[in-house]
């Protein structure tokens, strides 16, 4: 199971003081050496953490794969085409939210999304869509010709252990298997940490998890290298020494 490490919150720390450090790119390079298979960053409309300069620096410096999360908005399309990440993951965005709160409504926005996706694809960028574990949404994504999804794991991550969590996990398992049957590359993310990642990492159809906050929080205490290695080991229990 691959890890794409989301470096947004190094930029959040920098922006807390409108300062020049820490540089997210530095964390990204250490994370790659510690086993991250990719780096993710979210360009938000309010630029509360990552900005265009970060994206340019990440694009130039990292050796793995750059995923940029962004809304399906004209301004973001221009930013993506300027930076040319390997992957754009389309997410819904509300200015007032602390973090992304759900998957993109593809069923309701099919037509507008189709043009947006075509523009990105023509620019040589692979498109992924952040989606709730909903069979109807996943089918709509496949119908649009998109070959990659990120299943929203936030409801699972936030549920108290017990029935609600098992139900959320079952929904993610079913969605992953339905998406794989449609030929989609299935990834997941949101709210995953060192305690809850195990059952998600064990889903056979999942190829990669996008994890940010929990790794950055641990990195603040033990360093980026240790924090990333700890997570990579949890994602690959059979390979752990
Ligand atoms: N996937 C998406 C689409 C996200 O918006 C985020 C948060 O930026 C993540 C994954 C990572 O979530 P977390 O920081 O909770 O690990």
PDB file of C-alpha atoms and ligand atoms in Angstrom:
ATOM      1  CA  UNK A   1       0.000   0.000   0.000  1.00  0.00           C
ATOM      2  CA  UNK A   2       1.455   3.321  -1.093  1.00  0.00           C
ATOM      3  CA  UNK A   3       1.455   6.521   0.949  1.00  0.00           C
ATOM      4  CA  UNK A   4       0.938   9.925  -0.605  1.00  0.00           C
ATOM      5  CA  UNK A   5       1.985  12.365   2.093  1.00  0.00           C
ATOM      6  CA  UNK A   6      -0.039  15.581   2.283  1.00  0.00           C
ATOM      7  CA  UNK A   7       2.278  18.442   3.261  1.00  0.00           C
ATOM      8  CA  UNK A   8      -0.412  21.157   3.667  1.00  0.00           C
ATOM      9  CA  UNK A   9       0.092  21.606   7.375  1.00  0.00           C
ATOM     10  CA  UNK A  10       3.759  22.514   7.119  1.00  0.00           C
ATOM     11  CA  UNK A  11       2.415  25.455   5.140  1.00  0.00           C
ATOM     12  CA  UNK A  12      -0.291  26.018   7.807  1.00  0.00           C
ATOM     13  CA  UNK A  13       2.466  26.374  10.409  1.00  0.00           C
ATOM     14  CA  UNK A  14       4.340  28.824   8.199  1.00  0.00           C
ATOM     15  CA  UNK A  15       1.198  30.861   7.542  1.00  0.00           C
ATOM     16  CA  UNK A  16       0.366  31.000  11.276  1.00  0.00           C
ATOM     17  CA  UNK A  17       3.163  33.583  11.478  1.00  0.00           C
ATOM     18  CA  UNK A  18       3.135  34.679   7.814  1.00  0.00           C
ATOM     19  CA  UNK A  19       6.743  33.512   7.987  1.00  0.00           C
ATOM     20  CA  UNK A  20       9.214  31.956   5.552  1.00  0.00           C
ATOM     21  CA  UNK A  21       9.464  28.588   7.304  1.00  0.00           C
ATOM     22  CA  UNK A  22       8.883  25.700   7.474  1.00  0.00           C
ATOM     23  CA  UNK A  23       9.140  24.994   3.751  1.00  0.00           C
ATOM     24  CA  UNK A  24       6.725  22.195   2.747  1.00  0.00           C
ATOM     25  CA  UNK A  25       9.143  21.142   0.009  1.00  0.00           C
ATOM     26  CA  UNK A  26      11.789  20.266   2.568  1.00  0.00           C
ATOM     27  CA  UNK A  27       9.354  17.986   4.408  1.00  0.00           C
ATOM     28  CA  UNK A  28       8.358  16.449   1.081  1.00  0.00           C
ATOM     29  CA  UNK A  29      11.930  15.518   0.200  1.00  0.00           C
ATOM     30  CA  UNK A  30      12.543  13.916   3.598  1.00  0.00           C
ATOM     31  CA  UNK A  31       9.216  12.054   3.291  1.00  0.00           C
ATOM     32  CA  UNK A  32      10.237  10.629  -0.078  1.00  0.00           C
ATOM     33  CA  UNK A  33      13.474   9.326   1.415  1.00  0.00           C
ATOM     34  CA  UNK A  34      11.473   7.772   4.258  1.00  0.00           C
ATOM     35  CA  UNK A  35       9.266   5.823   1.844  1.00  0.00           C
ATOM     36  CA  UNK A  36       6.417   8.084   0.721  1.00  0.00           C
ATOM     37  CA  UNK A  37       5.434   7.126  -2.822  1.00  0.00           C
ATOM     38  CA  UNK A  38       3.933  10.518  -3.557  1.00  0.00           C
ATOM     39  CA  UNK A  39       3.356  14.026  -2.241  1.00  0.00           C
ATOM     40  CA  UNK A  40      -0.025  15.738  -2.046  1.00  0.00           C
ATOM     41  CA  UNK A  41      -0.883  19.401  -1.551  1.00  0.00           C
ATOM     42  CA  UNK A  42      -4.246  21.186  -1.546  1.00  0.00           C
ATOM     43  CA  UNK A  43      -4.467  24.573  -3.236  1.00  0.00           C
ATOM     44  CA  UNK A  44      -7.427  26.288  -1.575  1.00  0.00           C
ATOM     45  CA  UNK A  45      -9.242  29.358  -2.853  1.00  0.00           C
ATOM     46  CA  UNK A  46      -8.188  31.316   0.252  1.00  0.00           C
ATOM     47  CA  UNK A  47      -4.534  30.082   0.039  1.00  0.00           C
ATOM     48  CA  UNK A  48      -4.678  29.389   3.766  1.00  0.00           C
ATOM     49  CA  UNK A  49      -1.707  27.024   3.534  1.00  0.00           C
ATOM     50  CA  UNK A  50      -0.292  25.916   0.171  1.00  0.00           C
ATOM     51  CA  UNK A  51       0.259  28.589  -2.484  1.00  0.00           C
ATOM     52  CA  UNK A  52       1.402  28.580  -6.104  1.00  0.00           C
ATOM     53  CA  UNK A  53       5.054  29.014  -5.125  1.00  0.00           C
ATOM     54  CA  UNK A  54       4.868  25.855  -3.014  1.00  0.00           C
ATOM     55  CA  UNK A  55       3.407  23.969  -5.956  1.00  0.00           C
ATOM     56  CA  UNK A  56       6.142  25.183  -8.283  1.00  0.00           C
ATOM     57  CA  UNK A  57       8.834  24.187  -5.789  1.00  0.00           C
ATOM     58  CA  UNK A  58       7.268  20.779  -5.178  1.00  0.00           C
ATOM     59  CA  UNK A  59       6.909  20.214  -8.908  1.00  0.00           C
ATOM     60  CA  UNK A  60      10.600  20.945  -9.431  1.00  0.00           C
ATOM     61  CA  UNK A  61      12.023  19.141  -6.454  1.00  0.00           C
ATOM     62  CA  UNK A  62      10.163  15.937  -5.767  1.00  0.00           C
ATOM     63  CA  UNK A  63      11.143  12.689  -7.421  1.00  0.00           C
ATOM     64  CA  UNK A  64       7.930  10.737  -6.908  1.00  0.00           C
ATOM     65  CA  UNK A  65       4.471  11.892  -7.928  1.00  0.00           C
ATOM     66  CA  UNK A  66       2.735  15.191  -7.203  1.00  0.00           C
ATOM     67  CA  UNK A  67      -0.996  15.210  -6.532  1.00  0.00           C
ATOM     68  CA  UNK A  68      -2.740  18.561  -6.169  1.00  0.00           C
ATOM     69  CA  UNK A  69      -6.164  18.652  -4.573  1.00  0.00           C
ATOM     70  CA  UNK A  70      -8.331  21.505  -5.802  1.00  0.00           C
ATOM     71  CA  UNK A  71     -11.887  22.593  -6.501  1.00  0.00           C
ATOM     72  CA  UNK A  72     -13.274  22.288 -10.038  1.00  0.00           C
ATOM     73  CA  UNK A  73     -13.093  26.056 -10.573  1.00  0.00           C
ATOM     74  CA  UNK A  74     -11.685  28.077 -13.492  1.00  0.00           C
ATOM     75  CA  UNK A  75      -8.992  29.698 -11.331  1.00  0.00           C
ATOM     76  CA  UNK A  76      -7.813  26.277 -10.184  1.00  0.00           C
ATOM     77  CA  UNK A  77      -7.764  24.878 -13.702  1.00  0.00           C
ATOM     78  CA  UNK A  78      -5.378  27.668 -14.694  1.00  0.00           C
ATOM     79  CA  UNK A  79      -3.185  26.961 -11.658  1.00  0.00           C
ATOM     80  CA  UNK A  80      -3.070  23.252 -12.491  1.00  0.00           C
ATOM     81  CA  UNK A  81      -2.143  23.863 -16.113  1.00  0.00           C
ATOM     82  CA  UNK A  82       0.630  26.235 -14.997  1.00  0.00           C
ATOM     83  CA  UNK A  83       2.182  23.695 -12.605  1.00  0.00           C
ATOM     84  CA  UNK A  84       1.276  20.415 -14.342  1.00  0.00           C
ATOM     85  CA  UNK A  85       1.108  18.066 -11.370  1.00  0.00           C
ATOM     86  CA  UNK A  86       0.973  14.353 -12.192  1.00  0.00           C
ATOM     87  CA  UNK A  87      -2.540  14.155 -10.762  1.00  0.00           C
ATOM     88  CA  UNK A  88      -5.275  16.633  -9.916  1.00  0.00           C
ATOM     89  CA  UNK A  89      -7.740  15.340  -7.350  1.00  0.00           C
ATOM     90  CA  UNK A  90     -10.980  17.301  -7.652  1.00  0.00           C
ATOM     91  CA  UNK A  91     -12.560  18.055  -4.291  1.00  0.00           C
ATOM     92  CA  UNK A  92     -15.545  20.117  -3.162  1.00  0.00           C
ATOM     93  CA  UNK A  93     -14.564  23.226  -1.244  1.00  0.00           C
ATOM     94  CA  UNK A  94     -16.445  25.467   1.151  1.00  0.00           C
ATOM     95  CA  UNK A  95     -14.598  28.611   2.287  1.00  0.00           C
ATOM     96  CA  UNK A  96     -15.765  28.262   5.905  1.00  0.00           C
ATOM     97  CA  UNK A  97     -14.727  24.611   6.406  1.00  0.00           C
ATOM     98  CA  UNK A  98     -11.672  23.651   8.475  1.00  0.00           C
ATOM     99  CA  UNK A  99     -11.016  20.735   6.132  1.00  0.00           C
ATOM    100  CA  UNK A 100     -12.776  18.961   3.268  1.00  0.00           C
ATOM    101  CA  UNK A 101     -16.077  17.635   4.589  1.00  0.00           C
ATOM    102  CA  UNK A 102     -17.300  15.230   1.918  1.00  0.00           C
ATOM    103  CA  UNK A 103     -16.892  13.888  -1.576  1.00  0.00           C
ATOM    104  CA  UNK A 104     -17.635  15.750  -4.786  1.00  0.00           C
ATOM    105  CA  UNK A 105     -21.202  15.575  -6.089  1.00  0.00           C
ATOM    106  CA  UNK A 106     -20.497  14.187  -9.547  1.00  0.00           C
ATOM    107  CA  UNK A 107     -24.056  13.059 -10.258  1.00  0.00           C
ATOM    108  CA  UNK A 108     -25.336  16.610  -9.837  1.00  0.00           C
ATOM    109  CA  UNK A 109     -22.521  18.365 -11.755  1.00  0.00           C
ATOM    110  CA  UNK A 110     -21.807  15.960 -14.608  1.00  0.00           C
ATOM    111  CA  UNK A 111     -21.853  18.480 -17.457  1.00  0.00           C
ATOM    112  CA  UNK A 112     -19.703  21.197 -15.881  1.00  0.00           C
ATOM    113  CA  UNK A 113     -17.233  18.591 -14.647  1.00  0.00           C
ATOM    114  CA  UNK A 114     -16.863  16.962 -18.051  1.00  0.00           C
ATOM    115  CA  UNK A 115     -15.451  20.154 -19.630  1.00  0.00           C
ATOM    116  CA  UNK A 116     -13.161  20.762 -16.667  1.00  0.00           C
ATOM    117  CA  UNK A 117     -11.816  17.210 -16.755  1.00  0.00           C
ATOM    118  CA  UNK A 118     -11.222  17.373 -20.505  1.00  0.00           C
ATOM    119  CA  UNK A 119      -9.149  20.556 -20.117  1.00  0.00           C
ATOM    120  CA  UNK A 120      -6.958  18.959 -17.442  1.00  0.00           C
ATOM    121  CA  UNK A 121      -6.560  15.716 -19.362  1.00  0.00           C
ATOM    122  CA  UNK A 122      -5.596  17.606 -22.526  1.00  0.00           C
ATOM    123  CA  UNK A 123      -2.933  19.317 -20.425  1.00  0.00           C
ATOM    124  CA  UNK A 124      -1.413  15.924 -19.669  1.00  0.00           C
ATOM    125  CA  UNK A 125      -2.750  15.766 -16.099  1.00  0.00           C
ATOM    126  CA  UNK A 126      -4.368  12.611 -14.760  1.00  0.00           C
ATOM    127  CA  UNK A 127      -7.639  13.338 -12.942  1.00  0.00           C
ATOM    128  CA  UNK A 128      -8.862  11.737  -9.757  1.00  0.00           C
ATOM    129  CA  UNK A 129     -12.088  12.553  -7.913  1.00  0.00           C
ATOM    130  CA  UNK A 130     -12.602  12.619  -4.159  1.00  0.00           C
ATOM    131  CA  UNK A 131     -15.859  10.778  -3.617  1.00  0.00           C
ATOM    132  CA  UNK A 132     -18.077   9.490  -0.835  1.00  0.00           C
ATOM    133  CA  UNK A 133     -18.391   5.690  -0.773  1.00  0.00           C
ATOM    134  CA  UNK A 134     -21.558   5.901  -2.869  1.00  0.00           C
ATOM    135  CA  UNK A 135     -22.177   3.459  -5.755  1.00  0.00           C
ATOM    136  CA  UNK A 136     -24.142   6.080  -7.742  1.00  0.00           C
ATOM    137  CA  UNK A 137     -21.345   8.659  -7.485  1.00  0.00           C
ATOM    138  CA  UNK A 138     -18.722   6.088  -8.431  1.00  0.00           C
ATOM    139  CA  UNK A 139     -20.689   4.984 -11.479  1.00  0.00           C
ATOM    140  CA  UNK A 140     -21.057   8.633 -12.550  1.00  0.00           C
ATOM    141  CA  UNK A 141     -17.280   9.062 -12.254  1.00  0.00           C
ATOM    142  CA  UNK A 142     -16.633   6.014 -14.428  1.00  0.00           C
ATOM    143  CA  UNK A 143     -19.189   7.320 -16.956  1.00  0.00           C
ATOM    144  CA  UNK A 144     -17.187  10.563 -17.201  1.00  0.00           C
ATOM    145  CA  UNK A 145     -14.154   8.556 -18.286  1.00  0.00           C
ATOM    146  CA  UNK A 146     -12.192   9.287 -15.095  1.00  0.00           C
ATOM    147  CA  UNK A 147     -10.036   6.289 -14.146  1.00  0.00           C
ATOM    148  CA  UNK A 148      -9.027   7.155 -10.588  1.00  0.00           C
ATOM    149  CA  UNK A 149     -10.886   7.937  -7.368  1.00  0.00           C
ATOM    150  CA  UNK A 150     -10.066   8.771  -3.780  1.00  0.00           C
ATOM    151  CA  UNK A 151     -12.710   7.370  -1.447  1.00  0.00           C
ATOM    152  CA  UNK A 152     -13.553   9.677   1.457  1.00  0.00           C
ATOM    153  CA  UNK A 153     -12.588   7.881   4.654  1.00  0.00           C
ATOM    154  CA  UNK A 154     -13.513  10.765   6.982  1.00  0.00           C
ATOM    155  CA  UNK A 155     -16.841   9.364   8.179  1.00  0.00           C
ATOM    156  CA  UNK A 156     -15.103   6.106   9.158  1.00  0.00           C
ATOM    157  CA  UNK A 157     -12.249   8.012  10.803  1.00  0.00           C
ATOM    158  CA  UNK A 158     -14.564  10.168  12.884  1.00  0.00           C
ATOM    159  CA  UNK A 159     -17.029   7.438  13.927  1.00  0.00           C
ATOM    160  CA  UNK A 160     -16.763   6.110  17.467  1.00  0.00           C
ATOM    161  CA  UNK A 161     -15.515   2.512  17.573  1.00  0.00           C
ATOM    162  CA  UNK A 162     -18.509   0.175  17.329  1.00  0.00           C
ATOM    163  CA  UNK A 163     -21.428  -0.191  14.978  1.00  0.00           C
ATOM    164  CA  UNK A 164     -21.207   3.203  13.281  1.00  0.00           C
ATOM    165  CA  UNK A 165     -17.569   2.648  12.473  1.00  0.00           C
ATOM    166  CA  UNK A 166     -18.144  -0.888  11.168  1.00  0.00           C
ATOM    167  CA  UNK A 167     -20.939   0.403   8.947  1.00  0.00           C
ATOM    168  CA  UNK A 168     -18.709   3.151   7.557  1.00  0.00           C
ATOM    169  CA  UNK A 169     -15.941   0.607   6.959  1.00  0.00           C
ATOM    170  CA  UNK A 170     -18.319  -1.765   5.174  1.00  0.00           C
ATOM    171  CA  UNK A 171     -19.432   1.077   2.912  1.00  0.00           C
ATOM    172  CA  UNK A 172     -15.828   1.878   2.005  1.00  0.00           C
ATOM    173  CA  UNK A 173     -15.076  -1.813   1.340  1.00  0.00           C
ATOM    174  CA  UNK A 174     -18.135  -2.153  -0.905  1.00  0.00           C
ATOM    175  CA  UNK A 175     -17.333   1.081  -2.748  1.00  0.00           C
ATOM    176  CA  UNK A 176     -13.711   0.022  -3.299  1.00  0.00           C
ATOM    177  CA  UNK A 177     -14.746  -3.295  -4.729  1.00  0.00           C
ATOM    178  CA  UNK A 178     -17.447  -1.756  -6.977  1.00  0.00           C
ATOM    179  CA  UNK A 179     -14.970   0.835  -8.249  1.00  0.00           C
ATOM    180  CA  UNK A 180     -12.311  -1.783  -8.967  1.00  0.00           C
ATOM    181  CA  UNK A 181     -14.894  -3.809 -10.927  1.00  0.00           C
ATOM    182  CA  UNK A 182     -15.476  -0.682 -13.044  1.00  0.00           C
ATOM    183  CA  UNK A 183     -11.734  -0.603 -13.734  1.00  0.00           C
ATOM    184  CA  UNK A 184     -10.957   2.405 -11.524  1.00  0.00           C
ATOM    185  CA  UNK A 185      -7.716   2.887  -9.628  1.00  0.00           C
ATOM    186  CA  UNK A 186      -8.921   3.105  -6.021  1.00  0.00           C
ATOM    187  CA  UNK A 187      -7.245   5.267  -3.408  1.00  0.00           C
ATOM    188  CA  UNK A 188      -8.530   6.646  -0.121  1.00  0.00           C
ATOM    189  CA  UNK A 189      -7.980   9.319   2.445  1.00  0.00           C
ATOM    190  CA  UNK A 190      -9.092  11.830   5.023  1.00  0.00           C
ATOM    191  CA  UNK A 191      -8.813  11.632   8.779  1.00  0.00           C
ATOM    192  CA  UNK A 192      -6.581   8.562   8.762  1.00  0.00           C
ATOM    193  CA  UNK A 193      -4.112   8.210  11.619  1.00  0.00           C
ATOM    194  CA  UNK A 194      -1.797   5.679  13.247  1.00  0.00           C
ATOM    195  CA  UNK A 195      -4.698   4.122  15.186  1.00  0.00           C
ATOM    196  CA  UNK A 196      -7.442   3.868  12.565  1.00  0.00           C
ATOM    197  CA  UNK A 197      -5.515   3.229   9.334  1.00  0.00           C
ATOM    198  CA  UNK A 198      -5.157  -0.573   9.717  1.00  0.00           C
ATOM    199  CA  UNK A 199      -8.581  -1.739   8.447  1.00  0.00           C
ATOM    200  CA  UNK A 200      -8.440   0.727   5.525  1.00  0.00           C
ATOM    201  CA  UNK A 201      -4.920  -0.373   4.584  1.00  0.00           C
ATOM    202  CA  UNK A 202      -6.185  -3.979   4.559  1.00  0.00           C
ATOM    203  CA  UNK A 203      -8.787  -3.334   1.819  1.00  0.00           C
ATOM    204  CA  UNK A 204      -7.343  -5.263  -1.136  1.00  0.00           C
ATOM    205  CA  UNK A 205      -8.559  -2.884  -3.853  1.00  0.00           C
ATOM    206  CA  UNK A 206      -6.945   0.203  -2.262  1.00  0.00           C
ATOM    207  CA  UNK A 207      -3.653   1.066  -3.931  1.00  0.00           C
ATOM    208  CA  UNK A 208      -2.718   4.262  -2.076  1.00  0.00           C
ATOM    209  CA  UNK A 209      -3.732   6.354   0.928  1.00  0.00           C
ATOM    210  CA  UNK A 210      -3.465  10.126   1.148  1.00  0.00           C
ATOM    211  CA  UNK A 211      -2.579  11.115   4.710  1.00  0.00           C
ATOM    212  CA  UNK A 212      -1.566  14.483   6.082  1.00  0.00           C
ATOM    213  CA  UNK A 213      -2.557  15.832   9.461  1.00  0.00           C
ATOM    214  CA  UNK A 214      -1.694  12.844  11.651  1.00  0.00           C
ATOM    215  CA  UNK A 215       1.759  12.484  10.105  1.00  0.00           C
ATOM    216  CA  UNK A 216       2.516  16.190  10.423  1.00  0.00           C
ATOM    217  CA  UNK A 217       1.345  16.103  14.066  1.00  0.00           C
ATOM    218  CA  UNK A 218       3.676  13.186  14.798  1.00  0.00           C
ATOM    219  CA  UNK A 219       6.479  14.783  12.800  1.00  0.00           C
ATOM    220  CA  UNK A 220       6.315  17.831  15.088  1.00  0.00           C
ATOM    221  CA  UNK A 221       7.375  15.547  17.933  1.00  0.00           C
ATOM    222  CA  UNK A 222       9.598  12.882  16.359  1.00  0.00           C
ATOM    223  CA  UNK A 223      10.598  14.371  13.009  1.00  0.00           C
ATOM    224  CA  UNK A 224       9.372  13.822   9.454  1.00  0.00           C
ATOM    225  CA  UNK A 225      11.567  10.814   8.727  1.00  0.00           C
ATOM    226  CA  UNK A 226      10.365   8.810  11.756  1.00  0.00           C
ATOM    227  CA  UNK A 227       6.723   9.836  11.337  1.00  0.00           C
ATOM    228  CA  UNK A 228       6.637   8.804   7.675  1.00  0.00           C
ATOM    229  CA  UNK A 229       8.484   5.535   8.289  1.00  0.00           C
ATOM    230  CA  UNK A 230       6.007   4.661  11.092  1.00  0.00           C
ATOM    231  CA  UNK A 231       3.062   5.227   8.747  1.00  0.00           C
ATOM    232  CA  UNK A 232       4.625   3.372   5.813  1.00  0.00           C
ATOM    233  CA  UNK A 233       5.190   0.376   8.150  1.00  0.00           C
ATOM    234  CA  UNK A 234       1.504   0.413   9.189  1.00  0.00           C
ATOM    235  CA  UNK A 235       0.431   0.496   5.534  1.00  0.00           C
ATOM    236  CA  UNK A 236       2.610  -2.533   4.772  1.00  0.00           C
ATOM    237  CA  UNK A 237       2.392  -4.748   7.873  1.00  0.00           C
ATOM    238  CA  UNK A 238       3.695  -7.866   6.158  1.00  0.00           C
ATOM    239  CA  UNK A 239       6.814  -6.053   5.036  1.00  0.00           C
ATOM    240  CA  UNK A 240       7.504  -4.437   8.445  1.00  0.00           C
ATOM    241  CA  UNK A 241      10.587  -5.690  10.254  1.00  0.00           C
TER     242      UNK A 241
HETATM  243  N1  LIG B   1      -7.799  13.667   0.903  1.00  0.00           N
HETATM  244  C1  LIG B   1      -8.430  14.841   0.682  1.00  0.00           C
HETATM  245  C2  LIG B   1      -9.288  14.966  -0.530  1.00  0.00           C
HETATM  246  C3  LIG B   1      -8.271  15.925   1.559  1.00  0.00           C
HETATM  247  O1  LIG B   1      -8.905  17.075   1.315  1.00  0.00           O
HETATM  248  C4  LIG B   1      -7.416  15.774   2.669  1.00  0.00           C
HETATM  249  C5  LIG B   1      -7.190  16.935   3.583  1.00  0.00           C
HETATM  250  O2  LIG B   1      -6.494  17.926   2.896  1.00  0.00           O
HETATM  251  C6  LIG B   1      -6.765  14.532   2.855  1.00  0.00           C
HETATM  252  C7  LIG B   1      -7.000  13.497   1.974  1.00  0.00           C
HETATM  253  C8  LIG B   1      -5.839  14.289   3.987  1.00  0.00           C
HETATM  254  O3  LIG B   1      -6.569  14.309   5.174  1.00  0.00           O
HETATM  255  P1  LIG B   1      -5.825  14.314   6.572  1.00  0.00           P
HETATM  256  O4  LIG B   1      -5.026  15.604   6.638  1.00  0.00           O
HETATM  257  O5  LIG B   1      -6.939  14.266   7.559  1.00  0.00           O
HETATM  258  O6  LIG B   1      -4.928  13.115   6.606  1.00  0.00           O
END
